[in-house]
Amino acid sequence: MKKLMSLAILLLAFSVQAQDELTSQLYETYEDYKESSIGERRIKHADIQPLIQKFKANPKFEVQKVGESIQGRDLHLISIGSGDSDIFLWSQMHGNEPTATQAIFDILNFLDAPEFKAEKQEILSNLKLHFLPMLNPDGAEVFTRRNALGIDINRDALRLQSPEGQTLKRLRDSLDADFGFNLHDQSTYYNAERTEKPATISYLATAYNYEKDINEVRANAMKVIVYMNKIIQNYAPGQVGRYSDDFEPRAFGDNIAKWGTSLILIESGGFPGDPEKQEIRKLNYVSILSALYTIANESFKSISTEDYEKIPRNDRKLFDLKIENVTYELLGDDYILDLGVFNNEVDLEGHNQFYYQSSVADQGDLSTYYAYKTFDAQGYKIVAPKMAKVEQIGDAMDLLKDGIAFVKTEKPEKSEFIHLPLIMVNKDFELKSFRMEPGINPTFFLEKDEKLTHAIINGFLIDLSKPLNQQNIGNGLITGQ
Ligand SMILES: [Zn+2]
């Protein structure tokens, strides 16, 4: 008996090692399988049609039209594998959450390629995989969460008014999958609770009742999540959160869990210096493929669900920029403030590109908050921006060093933003007296020992002692007001 036990432990250790090996190989060879035609977040239904057609023409895959969106865009299910266990993965139920849609096409490329034969054999002989990428193509068209009816499909699991939701429900019922992967994006402002680390990936083994009971179906989801968390820790240490497991009776995940599928929610959040979320896409790819492998060889079954509770909870305590301990003068008195700034994205026409229009999100004691960029401004004082009339802009840095952020021109460009750290205004513009308050566009200067040291232009911090081309200046604005 003892011998058998030690053999079992040895085998387990071997399989864990083999899996860790696979994970690092998947990470290292990722670029070979990355679907390079969809490299930014604002992908559209039209962008993925050639890819779907490519897999339709490939005998390894089974591709079927399974429904249509309200505006008539086709929904496709792509299946591969001959196993008895069905796995159902769907993405972009929310139109502005495309990261996993991209990762799905990377995974399909991987499954089609000749390499990793043994591992793929293990996956595809034990499992049948079903992918539904971009469940909400009408929302993706205008890069918005909701569908064309203006409803959140993820609150339509009971009423089933949306054709997209009806398709998801019909597939759930016909596949009756053992595992479901419900793939979303979350705000980049989520962090792992009580740390400055962004929740780059958040997981949830979705609850199936208000009591949040753990039955075998839910426990299996927890075990696979523990495994995926371990993988992500290698590439984004500390950057995993556990999504709230409050039961939502109208949501698909909660109902699909109730209907008997082990449901894994994956939320792609933020990663420093990765606004288009391509590193997070890669982490989706690596962790989902590794999860499929552990489900296929059933090694997940030996994982303890207790480790699930050890994953830190999601919190929402991040800003893009935080300026700490800055001195602000109001009516002749000095006050110490922390400032929290959001670099909000505004879509351009066509929803293919965006610019930043930042805002002060909060001010006061923000010591329980964190940011992607933090500046300790102890001993620095806020200085109001000045305006100047300029015939032609030479060096933006020369203007900033003189405390000028607002530039008046006779003929402003027909655009809403500018690739310079300045606010361009028309000839009738009048600069109001500066007042720091939540909601304003953060454009001002910092001085120390009576010398200007930094400019904050449209919420981006610029060090006046360093060349502009070595800094993330975001964008300036062109405004008529
Ligand atoms: Zn979502």
Coordinates of C-alpha atoms and ligand atoms in Angstrom, one line a residue:
M1 CA 0.0 0.0 0.0
K2 CA 2.8 2.4 1.0
K3 CA 4.6 1.5 -2.2
L4 CA 1.5 2.2 -4.3
M5 CA 1.1 5.6 -2.5
S6 CA 4.6 6.7 -3.2
L7 CA 4.2 5.6 -6.8
A8 CA 1.1 7.7 -7.1
I9 CA 2.9 10.7 -5.6
L10 CA 5.8 10.1 -8.0
L11 CA 3.4 9.9 -11.0
L12 CA 1.7 13.1 -9.9
A13 CA 5.0 14.9 -9.4
F14 CA 5.9 13.8 -12.9
S15 CA 2.7 15.0 -14.4
V16 CA 3.0 18.4 -12.6
Q17 CA 6.5 18.8 -13.9
A18 CA 5.4 17.9 -17.4
Q19 CA 2.6 20.4 -17.3
D20 CA 4.9 23.2 -16.0
E21 CA 7.1 22.4 -18.9
L22 CA 4.3 22.6 -21.4
T23 CA 3.2 25.9 -19.9
S24 CA 6.6 27.5 -20.4
Q25 CA 6.9 26.2 -23.9
L26 CA 3.5 27.6 -24.8
Y27 CA 4.6 31.0 -23.5
E28 CA 7.9 30.9 -25.3
T29 CA 6.5 29.8 -28.7
Y30 CA 3.4 32.0 -28.5
E31 CA 4.3 34.3 -31.4
D32 CA 4.3 31.3 -33.8
Y33 CA 0.5 30.9 -33.3
K34 CA -0.6 34.5 -32.6
E35 CA -3.3 35.6 -35.1
S36 CA -1.6 38.8 -36.2
S37 CA -4.5 40.1 -38.2
I38 CA -6.3 41.1 -35.1
G39 CA -3.8 43.0 -33.0
E40 CA -5.8 45.8 -31.4
R41 CA -8.8 45.8 -29.1
R42 CA -11.4 47.4 -31.4
I43 CA -11.9 44.4 -33.6
K44 CA -15.1 44.0 -35.6
H45 CA -17.2 41.1 -36.8
A46 CA -15.8 41.6 -40.3
D47 CA -12.3 41.1 -39.0
I48 CA -12.9 37.6 -37.8
Q49 CA -15.0 36.4 -40.8
P50 CA -11.9 35.4 -42.9
L51 CA -10.5 33.5 -39.9
I52 CA -13.8 31.6 -39.4
Q53 CA -13.9 30.8 -43.2
K54 CA -10.3 29.5 -42.9
F55 CA -11.3 27.0 -40.2
K56 CA -14.5 26.1 -42.1
A57 CA -12.3 25.0 -45.0
N58 CA -10.1 23.0 -42.7
P59 CA -11.3 19.4 -42.3
K60 CA -10.0 19.2 -38.7
F61 CA -12.6 21.7 -37.6
E62 CA -16.4 21.7 -37.7
V63 CA -17.8 25.2 -38.2
Q64 CA -21.5 25.9 -38.1
K65 CA -23.6 29.0 -38.1
V66 CA -25.6 28.9 -34.8
G67 CA -27.4 32.2 -34.8
E68 CA -27.5 35.8 -35.7
S69 CA -27.2 39.1 -33.8
I70 CA -30.1 41.6 -33.8
Q71 CA -28.5 43.5 -36.7
G72 CA -28.1 40.2 -38.6
R73 CA -24.4 39.3 -38.0
D74 CA -23.7 35.6 -38.1
L75 CA -22.7 33.8 -34.9
H76 CA -20.5 30.7 -35.5
L77 CA -19.5 27.8 -33.4
I78 CA -16.1 26.2 -34.1
S79 CA -15.6 22.7 -32.8
I80 CA -12.6 20.3 -32.7
G81 CA -11.8 17.1 -31.0
S82 CA -13.3 13.6 -30.6
G83 CA -13.5 13.2 -26.8
D84 CA -16.5 12.4 -24.7
S85 CA -16.2 15.5 -22.6
D86 CA -17.6 18.7 -24.1
I87 CA -16.0 22.0 -23.3
F88 CA -17.8 25.2 -24.3
L89 CA -15.9 28.5 -24.5
W90 CA -17.6 31.8 -25.5
S91 CA -16.2 35.3 -25.6
Q92 CA -17.2 39.0 -26.0
M93 CA -20.7 38.8 -24.7
H94 CA -19.9 42.4 -24.0
G95 CA -19.0 44.1 -27.2
N96 CA -16.0 46.1 -25.8
E97 CA -14.4 43.0 -24.2
P98 CA -12.4 41.5 -27.1
T99 CA -9.2 40.1 -25.4
A100 CA -10.4 36.5 -25.3
T101 CA -11.8 36.6 -28.8
Q102 CA -8.2 37.3 -30.0
A103 CA -6.9 34.5 -27.7
I104 CA -9.4 32.0 -29.1
F105 CA -8.1 32.5 -32.6
D106 CA -4.5 32.1 -31.3
I107 CA -5.7 28.8 -29.6
L108 CA -7.3 27.6 -32.9
N109 CA -4.1 28.3 -34.8
F110 CA -2.2 26.3 -32.2
L111 CA -4.6 23.4 -32.5
D112 CA -4.2 23.4 -36.2
A113 CA -0.4 23.5 -36.2
P114 CA 1.8 20.4 -36.4
E115 CA 3.8 20.9 -33.2
F116 CA 3.0 19.8 -29.7
K117 CA 1.5 16.5 -31.1
A118 CA 1.4 14.5 -27.9
E119 CA -0.2 17.2 -25.8
K120 CA -2.8 18.0 -28.5
Q121 CA -3.5 14.3 -28.9
E122 CA -4.2 14.2 -25.1
I123 CA -6.5 17.2 -25.3
L124 CA -8.4 16.3 -28.5
S125 CA -8.9 12.6 -27.8
N126 CA -10.4 13.3 -24.4
L127 CA -12.3 16.5 -25.1
K128 CA -14.5 18.1 -27.7
L129 CA -13.9 21.8 -27.7
H130 CA -16.5 24.3 -28.9
F131 CA -15.6 27.9 -29.4
L132 CA -18.1 30.8 -29.9
P133 CA -16.0 33.9 -30.5
M134 CA -17.6 37.4 -30.3
L135 CA -21.2 36.6 -29.0
N136 CA -22.1 40.3 -29.3
P137 CA -20.9 41.5 -32.7
D138 CA -23.3 44.5 -32.8
G139 CA -21.7 45.8 -29.6
A140 CA -18.2 45.2 -30.9
E141 CA -19.1 47.3 -34.0
V142 CA -19.5 50.4 -31.8
F143 CA -17.1 49.1 -29.0
T144 CA -19.8 49.1 -26.4
R145 CA -20.8 46.7 -23.6
R146 CA -24.5 46.3 -24.6
N147 CA -26.1 44.8 -27.7
A148 CA -28.1 46.7 -30.3
L149 CA -31.2 46.5 -28.1
G150 CA -29.3 48.4 -25.5
I151 CA -29.4 45.5 -23.0
D152 CA -26.7 43.7 -21.2
I153 CA -26.8 40.1 -22.6
N154 CA -25.4 38.9 -19.3
R155 CA -28.7 40.0 -17.6
D156 CA -30.8 38.2 -20.2
A157 CA -30.3 34.5 -19.2
L158 CA -33.9 34.3 -17.8
R159 CA -35.9 36.6 -20.0
L160 CA -34.0 35.6 -23.2
Q161 CA -35.1 38.6 -25.3
S162 CA -31.8 38.9 -27.2
P163 CA -31.1 36.5 -30.1
E164 CA -27.5 36.4 -28.9
G165 CA -28.7 35.2 -25.4
Q166 CA -31.1 32.7 -27.0
T167 CA -28.2 31.3 -29.1
L168 CA -26.0 30.9 -26.0
K169 CA -28.9 29.2 -24.1
R170 CA -29.6 26.8 -27.0
L171 CA -26.0 25.8 -27.3
R172 CA -25.7 25.4 -23.5
D173 CA -28.7 23.0 -23.6
S174 CA -27.6 21.0 -26.6
L175 CA -23.9 20.7 -25.6
D176 CA -24.5 20.2 -21.9
A177 CA -20.8 20.8 -21.5
D178 CA -18.8 19.5 -18.6
F179 CA -16.8 22.8 -18.4
G180 CA -17.7 26.3 -19.6
F181 CA -15.3 29.2 -20.1
N182 CA -17.2 32.5 -19.9
L183 CA -14.6 35.0 -21.3
H184 CA -14.7 38.7 -20.5
D185 CA -12.7 41.9 -19.9
Q186 CA -12.9 43.9 -16.7
S187 CA -11.9 47.5 -15.9
T188 CA -8.1 48.1 -15.8
Y189 CA -8.8 49.8 -12.5
Y190 CA -9.3 46.5 -10.6
N191 CA -6.4 45.5 -8.3
A192 CA -5.7 42.5 -6.2
E193 CA -7.1 43.5 -2.8
R194 CA -4.8 45.6 -0.6
T195 CA -2.0 45.6 -3.1
E196 CA -0.9 48.0 -5.9
K197 CA -0.9 45.1 -8.4
P198 CA -3.5 45.3 -11.1
A199 CA -5.9 42.3 -11.4
T200 CA -4.4 41.4 -14.8
I201 CA -6.6 38.3 -14.8
S202 CA -9.5 37.6 -12.4
Y203 CA -11.2 34.2 -12.0
L204 CA -14.4 33.1 -10.6
A205 CA -15.8 29.6 -10.1
T206 CA -19.3 31.0 -10.5
A207 CA -21.9 30.3 -7.8
Y208 CA -25.1 28.6 -8.6
N209 CA -27.2 29.8 -5.6
Y210 CA -27.4 32.7 -3.2
E211 CA -25.8 30.4 -0.5
K212 CA -22.7 30.1 -2.7
D213 CA -22.6 26.4 -1.9
I214 CA -19.8 24.3 -3.3
N215 CA -21.0 21.1 -5.1
E216 CA -18.8 18.9 -7.2
V217 CA -19.5 20.9 -10.3
R218 CA -18.4 24.1 -8.7
A219 CA -15.4 22.4 -7.0
N220 CA -14.1 21.3 -10.3
A221 CA -14.1 24.8 -11.6
M222 CA -12.3 26.0 -8.5
K223 CA -9.6 23.3 -9.0
V224 CA -8.9 24.3 -12.6
I225 CA -8.8 28.0 -11.5
V226 CA -6.2 27.2 -8.8
Y227 CA -4.1 25.6 -11.5
M228 CA -4.5 28.5 -13.9
N229 CA -3.6 31.0 -11.1
K230 CA -0.4 29.1 -10.5
I231 CA 0.5 29.6 -14.2
I232 CA -0.3 33.3 -14.3
Q233 CA 1.9 33.9 -11.1
N234 CA 4.9 32.9 -13.2
Y235 CA 4.3 35.7 -15.7
A236 CA 2.4 38.3 -13.7
P237 CA 3.2 37.7 -10.0
G238 CA 0.6 39.0 -7.6
Q239 CA -1.6 40.1 -10.5
V240 CA -4.5 37.7 -10.1
G241 CA -7.8 38.5 -8.4
R242 CA -10.8 36.5 -7.4
Y243 CA -14.0 37.9 -8.8
S244 CA -16.9 38.4 -6.5
D245 CA -19.0 35.3 -6.2
D246 CA -22.3 37.0 -5.3
F247 CA -25.0 35.1 -7.1
E248 CA -26.7 37.0 -9.9
P249 CA -29.9 35.2 -10.9
R250 CA -30.2 37.0 -14.3
A251 CA -26.6 36.2 -15.5
F252 CA -25.6 33.5 -17.8
G253 CA -22.6 32.2 -15.9
D254 CA -24.7 31.7 -12.7
N255 CA -27.4 29.9 -14.6
I256 CA -25.1 27.7 -16.6
A257 CA -23.4 26.7 -13.3
K258 CA -26.9 26.0 -12.0
W259 CA -27.7 23.9 -15.0
G260 CA -24.7 21.6 -14.3
T261 CA -21.6 22.9 -16.1
S262 CA -18.4 23.7 -14.2
L263 CA -18.2 27.4 -15.0
I264 CA -15.0 29.3 -15.2
L265 CA -15.2 33.1 -15.5
I266 CA -12.0 34.7 -16.8
E267 CA -11.8 38.5 -16.7
S268 CA -8.9 40.3 -18.5
G269 CA -8.0 43.4 -16.7
G270 CA -5.0 45.7 -16.9
F271 CA -1.2 45.2 -17.3
P272 CA 1.3 48.1 -17.0
G273 CA 2.3 49.5 -20.4
D274 CA -0.1 47.3 -22.3
P275 CA -3.1 49.5 -23.3
E276 CA -4.1 47.1 -26.2
K277 CA -3.9 44.1 -23.7
Q278 CA -1.8 42.0 -26.0
E279 CA 0.3 40.6 -23.1
I280 CA -3.0 39.7 -21.3
R281 CA -4.2 38.0 -24.5
K282 CA -1.0 35.9 -24.4
L283 CA -1.8 35.0 -20.7
N284 CA -5.3 34.0 -21.8
Y285 CA -3.8 31.8 -24.4
V286 CA -1.3 30.1 -22.1
S287 CA -3.6 29.6 -19.2
I288 CA -6.7 28.4 -21.2
L289 CA -4.6 25.9 -23.2
S290 CA -3.0 24.6 -20.0
A291 CA -6.4 24.4 -18.3
L292 CA -7.7 22.3 -21.3
Y293 CA -4.7 20.0 -20.8
T294 CA -5.2 19.5 -17.1
I295 CA -8.9 18.8 -17.8
A296 CA -8.1 16.3 -20.5
N297 CA -5.7 14.3 -18.3
E298 CA -7.8 14.8 -15.2
S299 CA -4.8 15.9 -13.2
F300 CA -6.8 18.9 -11.8
K301 CA -8.8 16.4 -9.7
S302 CA -6.0 16.1 -7.1
I303 CA -5.9 19.9 -6.6
S304 CA -7.3 21.2 -3.3
T305 CA -10.2 23.7 -3.5
E306 CA -8.8 25.4 -0.3
D307 CA -6.2 27.2 -2.4
Y308 CA -9.0 28.9 -4.3
E309 CA -9.9 30.9 -1.3
K310 CA -6.3 32.1 -1.0
I311 CA -6.4 34.0 -4.3
P312 CA -6.8 37.7 -3.3
R313 CA -10.2 39.2 -4.0
N314 CA -10.7 41.8 -6.7
D315 CA -10.8 45.4 -5.5
R316 CA -11.2 48.6 -7.5
K317 CA -8.6 50.9 -6.2
L318 CA -6.4 51.9 -9.1
F319 CA -5.9 55.1 -11.0
D320 CA -3.8 55.7 -14.1
L321 CA -1.9 58.5 -12.3
K322 CA -1.7 59.3 -8.6
I323 CA 0.0 62.4 -7.3
E324 CA 0.6 62.2 -3.6
N325 CA 1.1 64.9 -0.9
V326 CA 1.0 67.8 -3.3
T327 CA 0.5 71.4 -1.9
Y328 CA -2.5 73.2 -3.2
E329 CA -3.2 76.8 -2.4
L330 CA -6.8 77.9 -2.0
L331 CA -7.9 81.4 -0.8
G332 CA -4.4 82.1 0.6
D333 CA -4.0 78.9 2.6
D334 CA -2.0 75.8 1.7
Y335 CA -3.5 72.3 1.8
I336 CA -2.1 68.8 1.2
L337 CA -3.9 66.7 -1.4
D338 CA -3.5 63.4 -3.2
L339 CA -4.9 63.4 -6.7
G340 CA -6.3 60.4 -8.6
V341 CA -6.5 60.6 -12.4
F342 CA -8.2 58.5 -15.0
N343 CA -7.0 58.6 -18.6
N344 CA -10.5 58.0 -20.2
E345 CA -10.7 56.7 -23.7
V346 CA -12.9 58.5 -26.2
D347 CA -13.6 56.6 -29.5
L348 CA -13.0 58.3 -32.9
E349 CA -15.7 58.0 -35.6
G350 CA -15.9 54.4 -36.8
H351 CA -14.8 53.1 -33.4
N352 CA -11.4 51.9 -34.7
Q353 CA -9.2 54.3 -32.7
F354 CA -9.4 56.4 -29.6
Y355 CA -7.8 59.3 -27.8
Y356 CA -7.5 60.1 -24.1
Q357 CA -9.6 62.7 -22.4
S358 CA -8.5 62.5 -18.8
S359 CA -10.3 63.6 -15.6
V360 CA -9.6 64.1 -11.9
A361 CA -11.3 61.0 -10.5
D362 CA -10.8 61.9 -6.8
Q363 CA -8.8 64.1 -4.5
G364 CA -8.1 64.2 -0.8
D365 CA -6.5 61.4 1.3
L366 CA -6.1 58.6 -1.3
S367 CA -3.7 56.6 0.8
T368 CA -5.8 53.4 0.3
Y369 CA -5.5 53.8 -3.5
Y370 CA -2.8 52.8 -6.0
A371 CA -2.0 53.7 -9.6
Y372 CA -0.1 52.5 -12.6
K373 CA 2.1 55.6 -12.1
T374 CA 2.6 57.3 -8.8
F375 CA 4.4 60.5 -8.1
D376 CA 5.3 61.6 -4.6
A377 CA 4.9 65.4 -4.7
Q378 CA 5.8 66.2 -1.2
G379 CA 7.3 69.7 -1.3
Y380 CA 5.8 70.4 -4.7
K381 CA 3.2 73.0 -5.3
I382 CA 0.4 73.1 -7.9
V383 CA 0.7 76.0 -10.3
A384 CA -2.1 77.1 -12.6
P385 CA -1.5 76.8 -16.3
K386 CA -1.0 79.9 -18.6
M387 CA -2.3 80.6 -22.1
A388 CA -0.4 82.1 -24.9
K389 CA -1.1 83.1 -28.5
V390 CA 1.3 81.3 -30.9
E391 CA 1.7 81.7 -34.6
Q392 CA 3.4 78.4 -35.0
I393 CA 4.2 75.8 -32.4
G394 CA 8.0 75.2 -32.4
D395 CA 9.1 73.1 -29.5
A396 CA 6.3 72.2 -27.1
M397 CA 8.8 71.8 -24.3
D398 CA 9.8 75.5 -24.5
L399 CA 6.1 76.4 -23.9
L400 CA 5.8 74.0 -21.0
K401 CA 8.9 75.3 -19.4
D402 CA 7.3 78.7 -19.4
G403 CA 4.2 77.3 -17.7
I404 CA 2.1 77.5 -20.9
A405 CA -0.3 74.6 -21.4
F406 CA -3.1 76.4 -23.4
V407 CA -2.2 77.6 -26.9
K408 CA -4.4 79.9 -29.0
T409 CA -4.3 79.7 -32.7
E410 CA -6.2 81.4 -35.5
K411 CA -7.0 78.2 -37.3
P412 CA -7.4 75.2 -35.0
E413 CA -7.2 71.8 -36.6
K414 CA -10.3 69.8 -37.3
S415 CA -9.6 67.2 -34.7
E416 CA -10.3 66.6 -31.1
F417 CA -6.7 65.7 -30.0
I418 CA -3.1 66.5 -30.9
H419 CA 0.1 64.4 -30.5
L420 CA 1.6 67.1 -28.4
P421 CA 1.3 67.8 -24.7
L422 CA -0.7 71.0 -25.1
I423 CA -4.3 72.1 -25.1
M424 CA -5.1 73.9 -28.4
V425 CA -8.0 76.5 -28.1
N426 CA -9.6 78.9 -30.6
K427 CA -9.2 82.6 -30.5
D428 CA -12.3 83.3 -28.4
F429 CA -11.3 80.9 -25.6
E430 CA -11.0 82.4 -22.1
L431 CA -9.0 80.6 -19.5
K432 CA -11.0 80.3 -16.3
S433 CA -9.3 80.7 -12.9
F434 CA -7.9 77.4 -11.9
R435 CA -9.6 75.3 -9.4
M436 CA -8.7 71.7 -8.5
E437 CA -11.9 69.6 -8.3
P438 CA -13.1 66.1 -9.2
G439 CA -14.2 66.0 -12.8
I440 CA -11.9 68.6 -14.3
N441 CA -9.4 67.9 -17.0
P442 CA -6.1 67.6 -15.1
T443 CA -3.9 70.3 -16.8
F444 CA -1.5 72.2 -14.5
F445 CA 2.1 72.4 -13.4
L446 CA 4.2 71.5 -10.4
E447 CA 6.9 73.7 -8.9
K448 CA 9.5 73.0 -6.3
D449 CA 11.7 75.7 -4.8
E450 CA 10.0 78.2 -7.1
K451 CA 11.1 76.4 -10.2
L452 CA 8.7 74.5 -12.6
T453 CA 9.6 70.8 -12.6
H454 CA 6.6 69.0 -14.1
A455 CA 3.6 69.6 -16.3
I456 CA 0.4 67.5 -16.1
I457 CA -1.2 67.8 -19.5
N458 CA -4.5 66.1 -20.0
G459 CA -3.7 63.8 -17.1
F460 CA -0.2 62.7 -18.3
L461 CA 2.8 63.6 -16.1
I462 CA 5.7 65.2 -17.9
D463 CA 9.1 65.7 -16.4
L464 CA 10.4 69.0 -17.7
S465 CA 14.0 67.9 -17.3
K466 CA 13.7 65.0 -19.7
P467 CA 13.1 65.0 -23.5
L468 CA 9.5 64.5 -24.5
N469 CA 10.2 61.6 -26.8
Q470 CA 11.4 59.6 -23.8
Q471 CA 8.1 60.0 -21.9
N472 CA 4.5 58.8 -22.2
I473 CA 2.8 62.0 -23.1
G474 CA -0.5 60.5 -24.1
N475 CA -2.1 63.2 -26.2
G476 CA -3.1 66.8 -25.9
L477 CA -6.5 68.1 -26.8
I478 CA -8.1 70.5 -29.3
T479 CA -11.0 72.3 -27.7
G480 CA -13.3 75.1 -28.7
Q481 CA -14.7 75.9 -25.3
Ligands
ZN1 ZN -18.1 41.3 -19.5

